[in-house]
PDB file of C-alpha atoms in Angstrom:
ATOM      1  CA  UNK A  28       0.000   0.000   0.000  1.00  0.00           C
ATOM      2  CA  UNK A  29       1.362   3.467  -0.843  1.00  0.00           C
ATOM      3  CA  UNK A  30       2.170   5.843   1.993  1.00  0.00           C
ATOM      4  CA  UNK A  31      -0.884   7.855   3.113  1.00  0.00           C
ATOM      5  CA  UNK A  32      -1.298  11.282   1.518  1.00  0.00           C
ATOM      6  CA  UNK A  33      -3.554  14.141   2.562  1.00  0.00           C
ATOM      7  CA  UNK A  34      -4.904  16.818   0.213  1.00  0.00           C
ATOM      8  CA  UNK A  35      -6.885  19.949   1.015  1.00  0.00           C
ATOM      9  CA  UNK A  36     -10.251  20.208  -0.724  1.00  0.00           C
ATOM     10  CA  UNK A  37     -10.771  23.950  -1.098  1.00  0.00           C
ATOM     11  CA  UNK A  38     -10.304  26.965  -3.370  1.00  0.00           C
ATOM     12  CA  UNK A  39     -10.124  29.422  -0.457  1.00  0.00           C
ATOM     13  CA  UNK A  40      -6.550  30.624  -0.837  1.00  0.00           C
ATOM     14  CA  UNK A  41      -6.356  31.952   2.725  1.00  0.00           C
ATOM     15  CA  UNK A  42      -7.381  28.544   4.074  1.00  0.00           C
ATOM     16  CA  UNK A  43      -5.178  26.547   1.700  1.00  0.00           C
ATOM     17  CA  UNK A  44      -1.948  28.539   2.080  1.00  0.00           C
ATOM     18  CA  UNK A  45      -1.081  27.575   5.694  1.00  0.00           C
ATOM     19  CA  UNK A  46      -1.503  23.891   4.906  1.00  0.00           C
ATOM     20  CA  UNK A  47       0.724  24.118   1.831  1.00  0.00           C
ATOM     21  CA  UNK A  48       3.378  26.369   3.343  1.00  0.00           C
ATOM     22  CA  UNK A  49       3.649  24.057   6.328  1.00  0.00           C
ATOM     23  CA  UNK A  50       3.995  21.008   4.037  1.00  0.00           C
ATOM     24  CA  UNK A  51       1.032  19.474   5.848  1.00  0.00           C
ATOM     25  CA  UNK A  52      -0.697  18.359   2.652  1.00  0.00           C
ATOM     26  CA  UNK A  53       0.461  16.873  -0.616  1.00  0.00           C
ATOM     27  CA  UNK A  54      -1.664  19.139  -2.785  1.00  0.00           C
ATOM     28  CA  UNK A  55      -5.018  20.757  -3.511  1.00  0.00           C
ATOM     29  CA  UNK A  56      -8.236  19.365  -4.955  1.00  0.00           C
ATOM     30  CA  UNK A  57     -11.091  21.419  -6.358  1.00  0.00           C
ATOM     31  CA  UNK A  58     -14.260  21.033  -8.399  1.00  0.00           C
ATOM     32  CA  UNK A  59     -16.754  23.564  -9.829  1.00  0.00           C
ATOM     33  CA  UNK A  60     -18.788  23.616  -6.601  1.00  0.00           C
ATOM     34  CA  UNK A  61     -15.683  24.276  -4.500  1.00  0.00           C
ATOM     35  CA  UNK A  62     -14.613  27.082  -6.844  1.00  0.00           C
ATOM     36  CA  UNK A  63     -18.049  28.690  -6.568  1.00  0.00           C
ATOM     37  CA  UNK A  64     -18.054  28.368  -2.779  1.00  0.00           C
ATOM     38  CA  UNK A  65     -14.803  30.359  -2.666  1.00  0.00           C
ATOM     39  CA  UNK A  66     -16.138  33.048  -5.020  1.00  0.00           C
ATOM     40  CA  UNK A  67     -14.044  31.723  -7.897  1.00  0.00           C
ATOM     41  CA  UNK A  68     -14.817  30.646 -11.458  1.00  0.00           C
ATOM     42  CA  UNK A  69     -13.036  28.527 -14.041  1.00  0.00           C
ATOM     43  CA  UNK A  70     -11.423  31.742 -15.297  1.00  0.00           C
ATOM     44  CA  UNK A  71      -9.369  31.754 -12.069  1.00  0.00           C
ATOM     45  CA  UNK A  72      -7.878  28.294 -12.638  1.00  0.00           C
ATOM     46  CA  UNK A  73      -4.528  29.484 -14.102  1.00  0.00           C
ATOM     47  CA  UNK A  74      -4.064  31.975 -11.250  1.00  0.00           C
ATOM     48  CA  UNK A  75      -4.862  29.365  -8.605  1.00  0.00           C
ATOM     49  CA  UNK A  76      -2.522  26.852 -10.209  1.00  0.00           C
ATOM     50  CA  UNK A  77       0.363  29.348 -10.224  1.00  0.00           C
ATOM     51  CA  UNK A  78      -0.239  30.362  -6.614  1.00  0.00           C
ATOM     52  CA  UNK A  79      -0.466  26.844  -5.227  1.00  0.00           C
ATOM     53  CA  UNK A  80       2.504  25.662  -7.250  1.00  0.00           C
ATOM     54  CA  UNK A  81       4.501  28.512  -5.741  1.00  0.00           C
ATOM     55  CA  UNK A  82       3.367  27.544  -2.248  1.00  0.00           C
ATOM     56  CA  UNK A  83       4.661  23.997  -2.571  1.00  0.00           C
ATOM     57  CA  UNK A  84       1.775  21.871  -3.844  1.00  0.00           C
ATOM     58  CA  UNK A  85       2.956  18.633  -5.437  1.00  0.00           C
ATOM     59  CA  UNK A  86      -0.344  17.959  -7.233  1.00  0.00           C
ATOM     60  CA  UNK A  87      -3.183  20.351  -8.114  1.00  0.00           C
ATOM     61  CA  UNK A  88      -6.560  19.033  -9.262  1.00  0.00           C
ATOM     62  CA  UNK A  89      -9.083  20.899 -11.423  1.00  0.00           C
ATOM     63  CA  UNK A  90     -12.210  19.462 -13.026  1.00  0.00           C
ATOM     64  CA  UNK A  91     -12.918  19.577 -16.754  1.00  0.00           C
ATOM     65  CA  UNK A  92     -16.396  20.437 -18.027  1.00  0.00           C
ATOM     66  CA  UNK A  93     -18.259  20.347 -21.307  1.00  0.00           C
ATOM     67  CA  UNK A  94     -21.616  19.621 -22.918  1.00  0.00           C
ATOM     68  CA  UNK A  95     -20.172  16.887 -25.117  1.00  0.00           C
ATOM     69  CA  UNK A  96     -17.144  14.637 -25.377  1.00  0.00           C
ATOM     70  CA  UNK A  97     -15.149  16.993 -27.599  1.00  0.00           C
ATOM     71  CA  UNK A  98     -15.630  19.953 -25.262  1.00  0.00           C
ATOM     72  CA  UNK A  99     -14.834  17.864 -22.189  1.00  0.00           C
ATOM     73  CA  UNK A 100     -11.616  16.563 -23.714  1.00  0.00           C
ATOM     74  CA  UNK A 101     -10.548  19.988 -24.974  1.00  0.00           C
ATOM     75  CA  UNK A 102     -10.907  21.517 -21.517  1.00  0.00           C
ATOM     76  CA  UNK A 103      -9.234  18.542 -19.886  1.00  0.00           C
ATOM     77  CA  UNK A 104      -6.207  19.088 -22.107  1.00  0.00           C
ATOM     78  CA  UNK A 105      -6.207  22.806 -21.265  1.00  0.00           C
ATOM     79  CA  UNK A 106      -6.019  21.924 -17.568  1.00  0.00           C
ATOM     80  CA  UNK A 107      -3.174  19.483 -18.155  1.00  0.00           C
ATOM     81  CA  UNK A 108      -1.327  22.166 -20.131  1.00  0.00           C
ATOM     82  CA  UNK A 109      -1.091  24.308 -16.988  1.00  0.00           C
ATOM     83  CA  UNK A 110       1.989  22.357 -15.949  1.00  0.00           C
ATOM     84  CA  UNK A 111       3.400  19.132 -14.589  1.00  0.00           C
ATOM     85  CA  UNK A 112       1.595  19.471 -11.250  1.00  0.00           C
ATOM     86  CA  UNK A 113      -1.860  19.521 -12.847  1.00  0.00           C
ATOM     87  CA  UNK A 114      -4.207  16.556 -12.507  1.00  0.00           C
ATOM     88  CA  UNK A 115      -7.458  16.716 -14.444  1.00  0.00           C
ATOM     89  CA  UNK A 116     -10.712  15.498 -12.917  1.00  0.00           C
ATOM     90  CA  UNK A 117     -13.282  13.965 -15.259  1.00  0.00           C
ATOM     91  CA  UNK A 118     -16.716  12.697 -14.134  1.00  0.00           C
ATOM     92  CA  UNK A 119     -17.281   8.947 -14.227  1.00  0.00           C
ATOM     93  CA  UNK A 120     -20.050   9.193 -16.801  1.00  0.00           C
ATOM     94  CA  UNK A 121     -20.130   7.201 -20.028  1.00  0.00           C
ATOM     95  CA  UNK A 122     -18.629  10.170 -21.884  1.00  0.00           C
ATOM     96  CA  UNK A 123     -16.181  10.926 -19.092  1.00  0.00           C
ATOM     97  CA  UNK A 124     -14.855   7.372 -19.019  1.00  0.00           C
ATOM     98  CA  UNK A 125     -13.949   7.621 -22.697  1.00  0.00           C
ATOM     99  CA  UNK A 126     -12.107  10.912 -22.270  1.00  0.00           C
ATOM    100  CA  UNK A 127     -10.329   9.726 -19.126  1.00  0.00           C
ATOM    101  CA  UNK A 128      -9.244   6.462 -20.746  1.00  0.00           C
ATOM    102  CA  UNK A 129      -7.783   8.223 -23.800  1.00  0.00           C
ATOM    103  CA  UNK A 130      -5.843  10.684 -21.678  1.00  0.00           C
ATOM    104  CA  UNK A 131      -4.608   7.926 -19.370  1.00  0.00           C
ATOM    105  CA  UNK A 132      -3.396   5.920 -22.358  1.00  0.00           C
ATOM    106  CA  UNK A 133      -1.228   8.924 -23.272  1.00  0.00           C
ATOM    107  CA  UNK A 134       0.231   8.912 -19.756  1.00  0.00           C
ATOM    108  CA  UNK A 135      -1.704  11.950 -18.504  1.00  0.00           C
ATOM    109  CA  UNK A 136      -2.557  12.218 -14.796  1.00  0.00           C
ATOM    110  CA  UNK A 137      -6.337  11.800 -14.587  1.00  0.00           C
ATOM    111  CA  UNK A 138      -8.793  11.473 -11.725  1.00  0.00           C
ATOM    112  CA  UNK A 139     -12.157   9.884 -12.473  1.00  0.00           C
ATOM    113  CA  UNK A 140     -14.544  11.601 -10.094  1.00  0.00           C
ATOM    114  CA  UNK A 141     -17.896  10.652  -8.552  1.00  0.00           C
ATOM    115  CA  UNK A 142     -17.171   6.917  -8.565  1.00  0.00           C
ATOM    116  CA  UNK A 143     -19.840   5.133  -6.531  1.00  0.00           C
ATOM    117  CA  UNK A 144     -19.365   1.411  -7.185  1.00  0.00           C
ATOM    118  CA  UNK A 145     -16.550  -1.161  -7.097  1.00  0.00           C
ATOM    119  CA  UNK A 146     -17.406  -2.030 -10.715  1.00  0.00           C
ATOM    120  CA  UNK A 147     -16.612   1.527 -11.782  1.00  0.00           C
ATOM    121  CA  UNK A 148     -13.355   1.317  -9.839  1.00  0.00           C
ATOM    122  CA  UNK A 149     -12.427  -1.917 -11.614  1.00  0.00           C
ATOM    123  CA  UNK A 150     -13.158  -0.354 -15.013  1.00  0.00           C
ATOM    124  CA  UNK A 151     -11.006   2.677 -14.146  1.00  0.00           C
ATOM    125  CA  UNK A 152      -8.118   0.430 -13.120  1.00  0.00           C
ATOM    126  CA  UNK A 153      -8.399  -1.545 -16.353  1.00  0.00           C
ATOM    127  CA  UNK A 154      -8.016   1.750 -18.263  1.00  0.00           C
ATOM    128  CA  UNK A 155      -4.924   2.775 -16.299  1.00  0.00           C
ATOM    129  CA  UNK A 156      -6.555   5.858 -14.784  1.00  0.00           C
ATOM    130  CA  UNK A 157      -4.372   7.203 -11.986  1.00  0.00           C
ATOM    131  CA  UNK A 158      -7.026   8.153  -9.424  1.00  0.00           C
ATOM    132  CA  UNK A 159     -10.675   7.570  -8.691  1.00  0.00           C
ATOM    133  CA  UNK A 160     -12.593   9.834  -6.286  1.00  0.00           C
ATOM    134  CA  UNK A 161     -15.168   8.216  -4.012  1.00  0.00           C
ATOM    135  CA  UNK A 162     -17.421  10.487  -1.945  1.00  0.00           C
ATOM    136  CA  UNK A 163     -17.783   8.949   1.492  1.00  0.00           C
ATOM    137  CA  UNK A 164     -20.259  11.486   2.873  1.00  0.00           C
ATOM    138  CA  UNK A 165     -22.509  11.441  -0.176  1.00  0.00           C
ATOM    139  CA  UNK A 166     -22.447   7.659  -0.296  1.00  0.00           C
ATOM    140  CA  UNK A 167     -23.385   7.439   3.374  1.00  0.00           C
ATOM    141  CA  UNK A 168     -26.204   9.969   2.888  1.00  0.00           C
ATOM    142  CA  UNK A 169     -27.553   7.859   0.008  1.00  0.00           C
ATOM    143  CA  UNK A 170     -27.652   4.721   2.135  1.00  0.00           C
ATOM    144  CA  UNK A 171     -24.510   3.011   0.829  1.00  0.00           C
ATOM    145  CA  UNK A 172     -22.202   1.014   3.084  1.00  0.00           C
ATOM    146  CA  UNK A 173     -19.756   3.827   2.404  1.00  0.00           C
ATOM    147  CA  UNK A 174     -16.606   2.588   4.157  1.00  0.00           C
ATOM    148  CA  UNK A 175     -17.212  -0.990   3.030  1.00  0.00           C
ATOM    149  CA  UNK A 176     -17.882  -0.044  -0.585  1.00  0.00           C
ATOM    150  CA  UNK A 177     -14.828   2.222  -0.782  1.00  0.00           C
ATOM    151  CA  UNK A 178     -12.712  -0.574   0.683  1.00  0.00           C
ATOM    152  CA  UNK A 179     -14.073  -2.852  -2.058  1.00  0.00           C
ATOM    153  CA  UNK A 180     -13.092  -0.230  -4.634  1.00  0.00           C
ATOM    154  CA  UNK A 181      -9.546  -0.270  -3.286  1.00  0.00           C
ATOM    155  CA  UNK A 182      -9.513  -4.077  -3.438  1.00  0.00           C
ATOM    156  CA  UNK A 183     -10.868  -4.007  -6.999  1.00  0.00           C
ATOM    157  CA  UNK A 184      -7.956  -1.793  -8.035  1.00  0.00           C
ATOM    158  CA  UNK A 185      -5.652  -4.495  -6.673  1.00  0.00           C
ATOM    159  CA  UNK A 186      -2.022  -4.106  -7.677  1.00  0.00           C
ATOM    160  CA  UNK A 187      -2.842  -1.681 -10.486  1.00  0.00           C
ATOM    161  CA  UNK A 188      -1.529   1.890 -10.612  1.00  0.00           C
ATOM    162  CA  UNK A 189      -5.006   3.247  -9.805  1.00  0.00           C
ATOM    163  CA  UNK A 190      -5.476   4.777  -6.354  1.00  0.00           C
ATOM    164  CA  UNK A 191      -8.674   5.574  -4.503  1.00  0.00           C
ATOM    165  CA  UNK A 192      -8.800   9.235  -3.451  1.00  0.00           C
ATOM    166  CA  UNK A 193     -11.433   9.397  -0.712  1.00  0.00           C
ATOM    167  CA  UNK A 194     -13.408  12.641  -0.626  1.00  0.00           C
ATOM    168  CA  UNK A 195     -16.435  14.117   1.150  1.00  0.00           C
ATOM    169  CA  UNK A 196     -14.747  13.334   4.465  1.00  0.00           C
ATOM    170  CA  UNK A 197     -16.489  15.113   7.314  1.00  0.00           C
ATOM    171  CA  UNK A 198     -14.469  14.099  10.365  1.00  0.00           C
ATOM    172  CA  UNK A 199     -10.967  12.854  11.181  1.00  0.00           C
ATOM    173  CA  UNK A 200     -12.561   9.518  12.100  1.00  0.00           C
ATOM    174  CA  UNK A 201     -13.690   9.168   8.462  1.00  0.00           C
ATOM    175  CA  UNK A 202     -10.061   9.404   7.366  1.00  0.00           C
ATOM    176  CA  UNK A 203      -8.883   6.869   9.942  1.00  0.00           C
ATOM    177  CA  UNK A 204     -11.662   4.390   9.130  1.00  0.00           C
ATOM    178  CA  UNK A 205     -10.738   4.407   5.460  1.00  0.00           C
ATOM    179  CA  UNK A 206      -7.013   4.175   6.186  1.00  0.00           C
ATOM    180  CA  UNK A 207      -7.711   1.100   8.309  1.00  0.00           C
ATOM    181  CA  UNK A 208      -9.627  -0.319   5.322  1.00  0.00           C
ATOM    182  CA  UNK A 209      -6.562   0.088   3.103  1.00  0.00           C
ATOM    183  CA  UNK A 210      -7.336   3.381   1.345  1.00  0.00           C
ATOM    184  CA  UNK A 211      -4.156   5.482   0.990  1.00  0.00           C
ATOM    185  CA  UNK A 212      -5.233   8.893  -0.247  1.00  0.00           C
ATOM    186  CA  UNK A 213      -7.620  11.463   1.235  1.00  0.00           C
ATOM    187  CA  UNK A 214      -8.920  14.955   0.556  1.00  0.00           C
ATOM    188  CA  UNK A 215     -10.855  17.019   3.062  1.00  0.00           C
ATOM    189  CA  UNK A 216     -11.848  20.575   3.869  1.00  0.00           C
ATOM    190  CA  UNK A 217      -9.331  22.657   5.835  1.00  0.00           C
ATOM    191  CA  UNK A 218     -11.286  22.454   9.098  1.00  0.00           C
ATOM    192  CA  UNK A 219     -11.348  18.642   8.940  1.00  0.00           C
ATOM    193  CA  UNK A 220      -7.600  18.522   8.320  1.00  0.00           C
ATOM    194  CA  UNK A 221      -6.841  20.879  11.205  1.00  0.00           C
ATOM    195  CA  UNK A 222      -9.090  18.776  13.439  1.00  0.00           C
ATOM    196  CA  UNK A 223      -7.090  15.695  12.425  1.00  0.00           C
ATOM    197  CA  UNK A 224      -3.821  17.377  13.333  1.00  0.00           C
ATOM    198  CA  UNK A 225      -4.789  19.016  16.630  1.00  0.00           C
ATOM    199  CA  UNK A 226      -6.252  17.749  19.910  1.00  0.00           C
ATOM    200  CA  UNK A 227      -6.847  19.544  23.246  1.00  0.00           C
ATOM    201  CA  UNK A 228      -4.948  16.853  25.140  1.00  0.00           C
ATOM    202  CA  UNK A 229      -1.893  17.502  22.974  1.00  0.00           C
ATOM    203  CA  UNK A 230      -2.171  21.235  23.618  1.00  0.00           C
ATOM    204  CA  UNK A 231      -2.429  20.605  27.370  1.00  0.00           C
ATOM    205  CA  UNK A 232       0.657  18.361  27.320  1.00  0.00           C
ATOM    206  CA  UNK A 233       2.611  20.951  25.325  1.00  0.00           C
ATOM    207  CA  UNK A 234       1.649  23.652  27.834  1.00  0.00           C
ATOM    208  CA  UNK A 235       2.972  21.488  30.681  1.00  0.00           C
ATOM    209  CA  UNK A 236       6.261  20.992  28.829  1.00  0.00           C
ATOM    210  CA  UNK A 237       6.605  24.745  28.261  1.00  0.00           C
ATOM    211  CA  UNK A 238       5.993  25.421  31.962  1.00  0.00           C
ATOM    212  CA  UNK A 239       8.781  23.054  33.049  1.00  0.00           C
ATOM    213  CA  UNK A 240      11.379  24.705  35.317  1.00  0.00           C
ATOM    214  CA  UNK A 241      14.109  23.048  33.227  1.00  0.00           C
ATOM    215  CA  UNK A 242      13.348  25.529  30.424  1.00  0.00           C
ATOM    216  CA  UNK A 243      14.050  28.554  32.622  1.00  0.00           C
ATOM    217  CA  UNK A 244      17.107  30.513  31.516  1.00  0.00           C
TER     218      UNK A 244
END
């Protein structure tokens, strides 16, 4: 299993920057909804890419869009042209699978997003797609056995080069549960990541250390 990696799922530059500058996350993931939530549009994608690349991101994900296959592929290639850190997200629709498979065959870094079943995961792995995004929170809300089904997706990918990127993670416990099920890669909102890093008991212990007489000059 690859080493665990955390990504921040946000387009709020003020929230993303501390996580990148502190090397606390591997990169940044976005989608059209996340851009809109931060007051951004697709026109801001090149600016965001440049900023996050400068702040130390090792991978930066943006989602392609389009009314048909040609438009989807054209925009996917525009995202990839941003630079070597770019990963393009393509929805796991019938059209999206075709675009993602073609790009993957060329060696492009692609994430197939909104994957909800192990069968979709298996198909993505057979196409050599680098990542699939499974939405834990949405799956749970829809009545899926979310952790179990995402674990089955990871098993379906087997020893292939395809990794499950777990998204829609609402608590640190979501991250831990999936890690225990063998999932290596996670993206979450900044507040969830900070909650995973910090704990009041740790802060209390650190305060005791700082108050130690041995530190007096």
